[in-house]
Amino acid sequence: MLKRNAVAIAISSLFVASAVNAATIYKEENGDFLKLYGEVGVGGHIGANYNYGEFYTDQSFIDDSFATMGVKGKKDKIHYRLELDYERENWKYGTGDMVLAIDKVFLGYDILPNHYLEVGLADTAFDDYDKWGDFTFDTTVETGEAGDQDTTIKYEGYYFDVIKVGASYTYGGESSSGSELGDIVNGYLGYFGDSFSAVAGFEGRGGSDGLSKYGEQRLFGFGMRYALNDAIHLGVNAFYEEEDIALDDTTTDNTDPENVIKVYNDYQKQENKGALVSAKYIFTKQWEFTASYNYEEYEKWDRSSEVWDENEENNWGNSRTWGTLGVNYKPTRSSVITLEMNAGEAAQDAYAYARVYF
């Protein structure tokens, strides 16, 4: 659970808005182009439960407003992209403030037709597909892969028109709160047919060598979609993780109260797993209905485990289950209004959001 939920991936299952609605600044006959794109959204988590450890503060409503503006372009075989995000740090260990940050800045190169390299601050490879089998918006099982990372090199390629492969390497990765993760290797293999698609992903983390609580990690993920017909779509998503977390630390320098230096030790392996089944019903071009059933199990929740975290007291034991029902209304091709209701051991009662793309 190193990053906030990848809402953008869920939205991409509704429509690829940035590609459809980006404003073209120029486009040459040889294929070179420059486009401006972005999104503005307001909404948040309703009936949020702080004890679930997903939010920065104990409030019944957690604002989740968000905005993005970016430019992307191509010159011959070179691609480039700069993207700025304005978002609220509402996740665990976040500040709660609205902050402006560079989300992506990279250059890409077409090695061969259908084979591509990317270098810079970019999504790690599996980040694009870690929620592939989830049609819901924001309130479901989170795989917890590395997400966007600086100093990343990524390869993506297509084979036989239906197989896509991606792999990335990150030097000195960080969590969303800025904690050291160590080097990260990340990849996926996917099959994308007309009615059936499936993606399997992997992530390995080198660990922080005592600089943070995060040690080595191995993560496996899987997502699958199947279209019964044009209206009914089914999905499955799952992950299994082995993660070393430090149970102790030693202060080595506290002369600066705002920058206390610690060495983390006593790393213990924790096993975490989760899965969901989801469905989407396309009623009309404007209306969609979604549902999911979710299961999560984290070893630190287990009182009988050596790594039980007594600071994360809960009332669901070593695992939790919950359901989600949602409705998506798309008044235009470039906008969506979403409401999701939760039942069971969910971290909030509902999630409501509205976004407009340009």
Short mmCIF file of C-alpha atoms in Angstrom, two decimals:
data_model
loop_
_atom_site.label_atom_id
_atom_site.label_comp_id
_atom_site.label_asym_id
_atom_site.label_seq_id
_atom_site.Cartn_x
_atom_site.Cartn_y
_atom_site.Cartn_z
CA MET A 1 0.00 0.00 0.00
CA LEU A 2 2.61 2.54 -1.13
CA LYS A 3 0.52 4.83 -3.25
CA ARG A 4 -2.94 6.27 -3.49
CA ASN A 5 -5.45 4.43 -5.60
CA ALA A 6 -4.88 4.75 -9.33
CA VAL A 7 -8.12 6.52 -10.19
CA ALA A 8 -6.89 7.38 -13.66
CA ILE A 9 -6.68 3.70 -14.58
CA ALA A 10 -10.32 3.16 -13.65
CA ILE A 11 -11.34 6.17 -15.67
CA SER A 12 -9.49 4.85 -18.69
CA SER A 13 -11.91 1.93 -18.74
CA LEU A 14 -14.70 4.47 -19.26
CA PHE A 15 -13.00 6.33 -22.10
CA VAL A 16 -9.53 7.41 -23.16
CA ALA A 17 -10.30 11.08 -22.68
CA SER A 18 -6.86 12.58 -23.01
CA ALA A 19 -6.38 10.99 -26.43
CA VAL A 20 -9.83 11.91 -27.72
CA ASN A 21 -10.07 15.47 -26.43
CA ALA A 22 -6.50 16.76 -26.46
CA ALA A 23 -6.24 20.13 -28.23
CA THR A 24 -3.84 19.97 -31.18
CA ILE A 25 -1.44 22.91 -31.21
CA TYR A 26 0.14 21.79 -34.47
CA LYS A 27 0.30 18.69 -36.64
CA GLU A 28 2.69 18.19 -39.56
CA GLU A 29 2.23 16.01 -42.62
CA ASN A 30 5.12 13.78 -41.51
CA GLY A 31 3.27 12.91 -38.30
CA ASP A 32 4.98 15.35 -35.93
CA PHE A 33 2.54 16.97 -33.48
CA LEU A 34 2.13 18.92 -30.26
CA LYS A 35 -1.01 18.57 -28.13
CA LEU A 36 -2.31 20.16 -24.93
CA TYR A 37 -4.48 18.05 -22.62
CA GLY A 38 -5.79 18.05 -19.07
CA GLU A 39 -8.61 17.40 -16.64
CA VAL A 40 -10.38 19.09 -13.74
CA GLY A 41 -12.23 17.14 -11.07
CA VAL A 42 -13.97 17.67 -7.75
CA GLY A 43 -15.30 15.16 -5.24
CA GLY A 44 -14.17 12.99 -2.39
CA HIS A 45 -14.62 10.15 0.09
CA ILE A 46 -17.89 10.25 2.07
CA GLY A 47 -18.11 8.64 5.50
CA ALA A 48 -14.35 8.05 5.56
CA ASN A 49 -13.05 5.78 8.34
CA TYR A 50 -9.63 6.91 9.60
CA ASN A 51 -9.01 3.60 11.39
CA TYR A 52 -8.59 1.86 8.05
CA GLY A 53 -5.26 3.65 7.57
CA GLU A 54 -5.96 5.02 4.11
CA PHE A 55 -6.42 8.73 4.87
CA TYR A 56 -4.28 11.49 6.35
CA THR A 57 -6.80 12.67 8.97
CA ASP A 58 -9.92 11.64 10.88
CA GLN A 59 -12.76 13.37 9.01
CA SER A 60 -16.08 12.09 7.72
CA PHE A 61 -15.40 13.70 4.31
CA ILE A 62 -11.99 13.61 2.62
CA ASP A 63 -11.63 15.97 -0.32
CA ASP A 64 -10.16 14.38 -3.45
CA SER A 65 -10.17 17.31 -5.88
CA PHE A 66 -7.65 17.02 -8.67
CA ALA A 67 -6.41 18.79 -11.80
CA THR A 68 -3.92 17.92 -14.54
CA MET A 69 -2.40 19.87 -17.41
CA GLY A 70 0.14 18.49 -19.83
CA VAL A 71 1.70 18.70 -23.25
CA LYS A 72 2.77 15.78 -25.37
CA GLY A 73 4.37 15.68 -28.77
CA LYS A 74 6.40 13.84 -31.37
CA LYS A 75 9.30 14.81 -33.61
CA ASP A 76 10.28 12.07 -36.02
CA LYS A 77 11.02 9.06 -33.77
CA ILE A 78 11.27 11.07 -30.55
CA HIS A 79 8.27 11.47 -28.22
CA TYR A 80 8.10 13.89 -25.29
CA ARG A 81 5.71 14.67 -22.46
CA LEU A 82 5.40 17.10 -19.56
CA GLU A 83 2.50 16.74 -17.10
CA LEU A 84 1.67 18.79 -14.01
CA ASP A 85 -0.74 17.61 -11.30
CA TYR A 86 -2.53 19.71 -8.69
CA GLU A 87 -3.84 17.29 -6.07
CA ARG A 88 -4.63 16.94 -2.40
CA GLU A 89 -2.23 14.77 -0.39
CA ASN A 90 -5.11 12.95 1.31
CA TRP A 91 -3.50 9.53 1.66
CA LYS A 92 -1.83 8.05 4.73
CA TYR A 93 1.24 10.11 5.74
CA GLY A 94 0.11 12.89 3.38
CA THR A 95 -0.06 16.54 4.44
CA GLY A 96 -3.68 17.14 3.43
CA ASP A 97 -2.61 20.18 1.39
CA MET A 98 -3.26 20.86 -2.27
CA VAL A 99 0.14 20.62 -3.93
CA LEU A 100 1.47 21.24 -7.43
CA ALA A 101 3.88 18.60 -8.66
CA ILE A 102 5.51 17.43 -11.87
CA ASP A 103 3.89 14.05 -12.48
CA LYS A 104 5.64 13.15 -15.72
CA VAL A 105 8.59 14.47 -17.70
CA PHE A 106 10.16 12.06 -20.16
CA LEU A 107 11.51 11.49 -23.64
CA GLY A 108 10.62 8.44 -25.70
CA TYR A 109 12.10 6.87 -28.80
CA ASP A 110 10.63 4.52 -31.42
CA ILE A 111 13.28 1.81 -31.68
CA LEU A 112 11.33 -0.13 -34.30
CA PRO A 113 7.69 -0.16 -35.38
CA ASN A 114 5.69 -1.20 -32.28
CA HIS A 115 8.76 -1.06 -30.02
CA TYR A 116 9.33 1.95 -27.79
CA LEU A 117 11.73 3.23 -25.10
CA GLU A 118 10.95 5.91 -22.51
CA VAL A 119 13.34 7.66 -20.08
CA GLY A 120 12.66 10.12 -17.24
CA LEU A 121 9.92 10.65 -14.65
CA ALA A 122 7.29 8.22 -15.89
CA ASP A 123 4.87 5.44 -14.97
CA THR A 124 6.57 2.19 -14.13
CA ALA A 125 5.54 -0.50 -16.59
CA PHE A 126 2.90 -2.36 -14.54
CA ASP A 127 1.29 0.90 -13.35
CA ASP A 128 -0.81 1.10 -16.52
CA TYR A 129 -2.39 -2.32 -15.95
CA ASP A 130 -2.42 -2.99 -12.19
CA LYS A 131 -6.22 -2.45 -12.11
CA TRP A 132 -6.99 -3.98 -15.48
CA GLY A 133 -9.76 -6.28 -14.23
CA ASP A 134 -11.45 -3.61 -12.07
CA PHE A 135 -14.33 -1.64 -13.62
CA THR A 136 -15.09 0.33 -10.47
CA PHE A 137 -13.77 3.82 -9.87
CA ASP A 138 -11.87 4.22 -6.60
CA THR A 139 -13.03 2.11 -3.68
CA THR A 140 -11.65 -1.36 -4.35
CA VAL A 141 -8.57 -3.55 -3.73
CA GLU A 142 -5.33 -1.72 -4.47
CA THR A 143 -2.38 -3.66 -5.88
CA GLY A 144 0.17 -1.21 -4.47
CA GLU A 145 2.83 -1.22 -7.21
CA ALA A 146 5.37 1.60 -7.45
CA GLY A 147 3.41 4.01 -9.68
CA ASP A 148 5.16 7.06 -11.15
CA GLN A 149 8.90 7.14 -10.45
CA ASP A 150 11.81 9.41 -11.30
CA THR A 151 14.96 8.10 -13.03
CA THR A 152 13.04 5.39 -14.88
CA ILE A 153 13.72 3.65 -18.17
CA LYS A 154 10.82 1.73 -19.71
CA TYR A 155 10.35 -0.51 -22.73
CA GLU A 156 7.01 -1.39 -24.32
CA GLY A 157 6.37 -3.50 -27.39
CA TYR A 158 3.60 -5.18 -29.38
CA TYR A 159 3.86 -8.70 -30.81
CA PHE A 160 1.47 -10.49 -33.20
CA ASP A 161 -1.03 -7.59 -32.86
CA VAL A 162 -2.51 -9.01 -29.61
CA ILE A 163 0.42 -9.37 -27.19
CA LYS A 164 1.92 -6.41 -25.34
CA VAL A 165 5.04 -6.53 -23.19
CA GLY A 166 6.45 -3.88 -20.86
CA ALA A 167 9.41 -3.64 -18.51
CA SER A 168 10.94 -0.82 -16.48
CA TYR A 169 13.87 -0.13 -14.18
CA THR A 170 13.92 2.67 -11.59
CA TYR A 171 17.03 3.87 -9.82
CA GLY A 172 16.37 4.93 -6.23
CA GLY A 173 12.57 4.79 -6.07
CA GLU A 174 10.44 6.57 -3.47
CA SER A 175 7.00 6.04 -1.93
CA SER A 176 4.24 8.66 -2.25
CA SER A 177 5.37 10.10 1.10
CA GLY A 178 9.01 10.37 -0.02
CA SER A 179 10.42 7.32 1.78
CA GLU A 180 13.29 5.44 0.16
CA LEU A 181 12.36 2.20 -1.64
CA GLY A 182 15.60 1.30 -3.41
CA ASP A 183 15.88 0.23 -7.04
CA ILE A 184 12.69 -1.13 -8.64
CA VAL A 185 12.21 -3.61 -11.49
CA ASN A 186 8.72 -3.77 -12.90
CA GLY A 187 7.06 -5.50 -15.87
CA TYR A 188 4.00 -7.10 -17.44
CA LEU A 189 2.85 -9.46 -20.19
CA GLY A 190 -0.60 -8.98 -21.65
CA TYR A 191 -2.94 -10.51 -24.20
CA PHE A 192 -5.52 -8.14 -25.72
CA GLY A 193 -8.14 -9.84 -27.87
CA ASP A 194 -11.49 -8.53 -29.10
CA SER A 195 -13.61 -9.84 -26.22
CA PHE A 196 -11.00 -11.26 -23.83
CA SER A 197 -7.86 -9.70 -22.36
CA ALA A 198 -5.51 -10.59 -19.52
CA VAL A 199 -2.40 -9.03 -18.00
CA ALA A 200 0.12 -10.54 -15.57
CA GLY A 201 2.61 -8.26 -13.83
CA PHE A 202 5.60 -8.44 -11.53
CA GLU A 203 7.54 -6.00 -9.36
CA GLY A 204 10.77 -6.42 -7.41
CA ARG A 205 12.21 -3.86 -5.01
CA GLY A 206 15.78 -3.73 -3.75
CA GLY A 207 14.96 -2.07 -0.43
CA SER A 208 16.23 1.06 1.28
CA ASP A 209 19.26 -0.44 3.11
CA GLY A 210 18.10 0.98 6.42
CA LEU A 211 17.15 4.44 5.13
CA SER A 212 13.41 3.82 5.57
CA LYS A 213 11.07 1.13 6.89
CA TYR A 214 10.73 -0.36 3.40
CA GLY A 215 12.95 -3.35 2.64
CA GLU A 216 12.91 -5.79 -0.24
CA GLN A 217 9.64 -6.64 -1.95
CA ARG A 218 8.19 -9.06 -4.50
CA LEU A 219 4.77 -8.38 -5.99
CA PHE A 220 2.70 -10.40 -8.47
CA GLY A 221 -0.49 -9.08 -10.04
CA PHE A 222 -3.12 -10.30 -12.48
CA GLY A 223 -6.06 -8.69 -14.25
CA MET A 224 -8.59 -10.07 -16.72
CA ARG A 225 -11.54 -8.70 -18.69
CA TYR A 226 -14.21 -10.54 -20.66
CA ALA A 227 -17.03 -8.99 -22.68
CA LEU A 228 -20.09 -11.24 -22.70
CA ASN A 229 -21.63 -8.88 -25.24
CA ASP A 230 -21.57 -5.17 -26.04
CA ALA A 231 -23.33 -4.30 -22.77
CA ILE A 232 -22.04 -6.72 -20.11
CA HIS A 233 -18.36 -6.88 -19.12
CA LEU A 234 -16.76 -8.98 -16.37
CA GLY A 235 -13.41 -8.55 -14.65
CA VAL A 236 -11.05 -10.19 -12.17
CA ASN A 237 -8.09 -8.59 -10.40
CA ALA A 238 -5.68 -10.04 -7.84
CA PHE A 239 -2.28 -9.55 -6.23
CA TYR A 240 0.16 -11.37 -3.95
CA GLU A 241 2.98 -9.53 -2.19
CA GLU A 242 5.93 -10.39 0.03
CA GLU A 243 7.31 -7.22 1.59
CA ASP A 244 10.06 -6.69 4.18
CA ILE A 245 9.12 -3.99 6.70
CA ALA A 246 11.36 -2.71 9.52
CA LEU A 247 9.91 -3.27 12.98
CA ASP A 248 12.49 -1.13 14.78
CA ASP A 249 14.62 1.97 14.23
CA THR A 250 17.50 3.76 15.94
CA THR A 251 17.92 7.55 16.03
CA THR A 252 21.44 8.53 14.96
CA ASP A 253 21.08 12.33 14.75
CA ASN A 254 18.33 14.46 16.32
CA THR A 255 20.07 17.84 16.32
CA ASP A 256 17.50 19.10 13.81
CA PRO A 257 13.98 18.34 15.13
CA GLU A 258 12.57 18.73 11.62
CA ASN A 259 15.07 16.30 10.13
CA VAL A 260 15.67 13.48 12.60
CA ILE A 261 17.97 10.87 11.05
CA LYS A 262 17.20 7.22 11.80
CA VAL A 263 18.55 3.83 10.84
CA TYR A 264 15.85 1.21 10.31
CA ASN A 265 16.43 -2.42 11.26
CA ASP A 266 14.82 -5.75 12.16
CA TYR A 267 13.21 -6.21 8.74
CA GLN A 268 10.53 -8.91 8.73
CA LYS A 269 8.75 -10.39 5.74
CA GLN A 270 5.01 -9.75 5.51
CA GLU A 271 2.64 -11.59 3.17
CA ASN A 272 -0.23 -9.58 1.70
CA LYS A 273 -2.88 -10.58 -0.79
CA GLY A 274 -6.09 -9.31 -2.33
CA ALA A 275 -8.59 -10.06 -5.07
CA LEU A 276 -11.83 -8.79 -6.57
CA VAL A 277 -14.44 -9.64 -9.14
CA SER A 278 -16.14 -6.78 -10.94
CA ALA A 279 -18.76 -6.15 -13.58
CA LYS A 280 -19.93 -3.31 -15.79
CA TYR A 281 -23.29 -2.89 -17.50
CA ILE A 282 -23.48 -0.31 -20.30
CA PHE A 283 -27.11 0.80 -20.23
CA THR A 284 -26.77 3.66 -22.73
CA LYS A 285 -23.95 5.84 -24.07
CA GLN A 286 -24.49 8.12 -21.07
CA TRP A 287 -25.20 5.63 -18.28
CA GLU A 288 -23.11 2.75 -16.91
CA PHE A 289 -23.50 0.64 -13.78
CA THR A 290 -20.63 -1.10 -11.98
CA ALA A 291 -20.24 -3.57 -9.13
CA SER A 292 -17.43 -5.38 -7.34
CA TYR A 293 -16.77 -7.82 -4.50
CA ASN A 294 -13.43 -7.32 -2.75
CA TYR A 295 -11.13 -9.27 -0.42
CA GLU A 296 -7.90 -8.12 1.28
CA GLU A 297 -5.56 -9.82 3.75
CA TYR A 298 -2.50 -8.18 5.33
CA GLU A 299 -0.24 -10.05 7.73
CA LYS A 300 0.21 -7.01 9.97
CA TRP A 301 -3.52 -7.29 10.81
CA ASP A 302 -3.07 -10.81 12.19
CA ARG A 303 -2.76 -10.79 16.00
CA SER A 304 -1.06 -14.20 15.93
CA SER A 305 1.68 -13.02 13.57
CA GLU A 306 5.12 -11.82 14.69
CA VAL A 307 4.65 -8.73 12.52
CA TRP A 308 1.24 -7.75 13.96
CA ASP A 309 1.05 -3.96 14.19
CA GLU A 310 -0.71 -3.12 17.46
CA ASN A 311 -0.94 0.52 16.33
CA GLU A 312 -3.34 -0.49 13.54
CA GLU A 313 -6.17 -1.77 15.71
CA ASN A 314 -9.17 -2.88 13.64
CA ASN A 315 -12.44 -4.72 14.03
CA TRP A 316 -12.23 -7.00 11.00
CA GLY A 317 -9.38 -9.34 11.99
CA ASN A 318 -6.65 -10.40 9.57
CA SER A 319 -8.80 -9.94 6.45
CA ARG A 320 -11.68 -7.82 5.24
CA THR A 321 -14.36 -8.02 2.56
CA TRP A 322 -16.65 -5.41 1.08
CA GLY A 323 -18.84 -4.69 -1.91
CA THR A 324 -19.22 -1.72 -4.23
CA LEU A 325 -22.13 -0.54 -6.37
CA GLY A 326 -21.61 2.41 -8.69
CA VAL A 327 -23.16 4.49 -11.42
CA ASN A 328 -21.32 6.52 -14.05
CA TYR A 329 -23.11 9.30 -15.90
CA LYS A 330 -21.35 10.81 -18.92
CA PRO A 331 -23.20 13.98 -19.94
CA THR A 332 -20.65 14.56 -22.71
CA ARG A 333 -17.92 12.54 -24.36
CA SER A 334 -15.31 14.34 -22.25
CA SER A 335 -16.93 14.31 -18.80
CA VAL A 336 -18.05 11.82 -16.17
CA ILE A 337 -19.99 12.02 -12.90
CA THR A 338 -19.58 9.01 -10.62
CA LEU A 339 -21.15 7.79 -7.38
CA GLU A 340 -20.05 4.59 -5.67
CA MET A 341 -21.66 3.13 -2.56
CA ASN A 342 -19.87 0.64 -0.30
CA ALA A 343 -21.14 -2.13 1.97
CA GLY A 344 -19.13 -4.26 4.37
CA GLU A 345 -15.63 -3.55 5.68
CA ALA A 346 -14.84 -0.65 3.34
CA ALA A 347 -12.75 2.39 4.22
CA GLN A 348 -15.62 4.75 3.36
CA ASP A 349 -19.36 4.70 2.84
CA ALA A 350 -19.29 6.25 -0.61
CA TYR A 351 -17.16 8.01 -3.21
CA ALA A 352 -18.49 10.81 -5.41
CA TYR A 353 -16.64 12.52 -8.22
CA ALA A 354 -17.08 14.66 -11.33
CA ARG A 355 -14.39 15.19 -13.97
CA VAL A 356 -14.12 17.16 -17.18
CA TYR A 357 -11.37 16.50 -19.72
CA PHE A 358 -9.91 18.83 -22.32
#
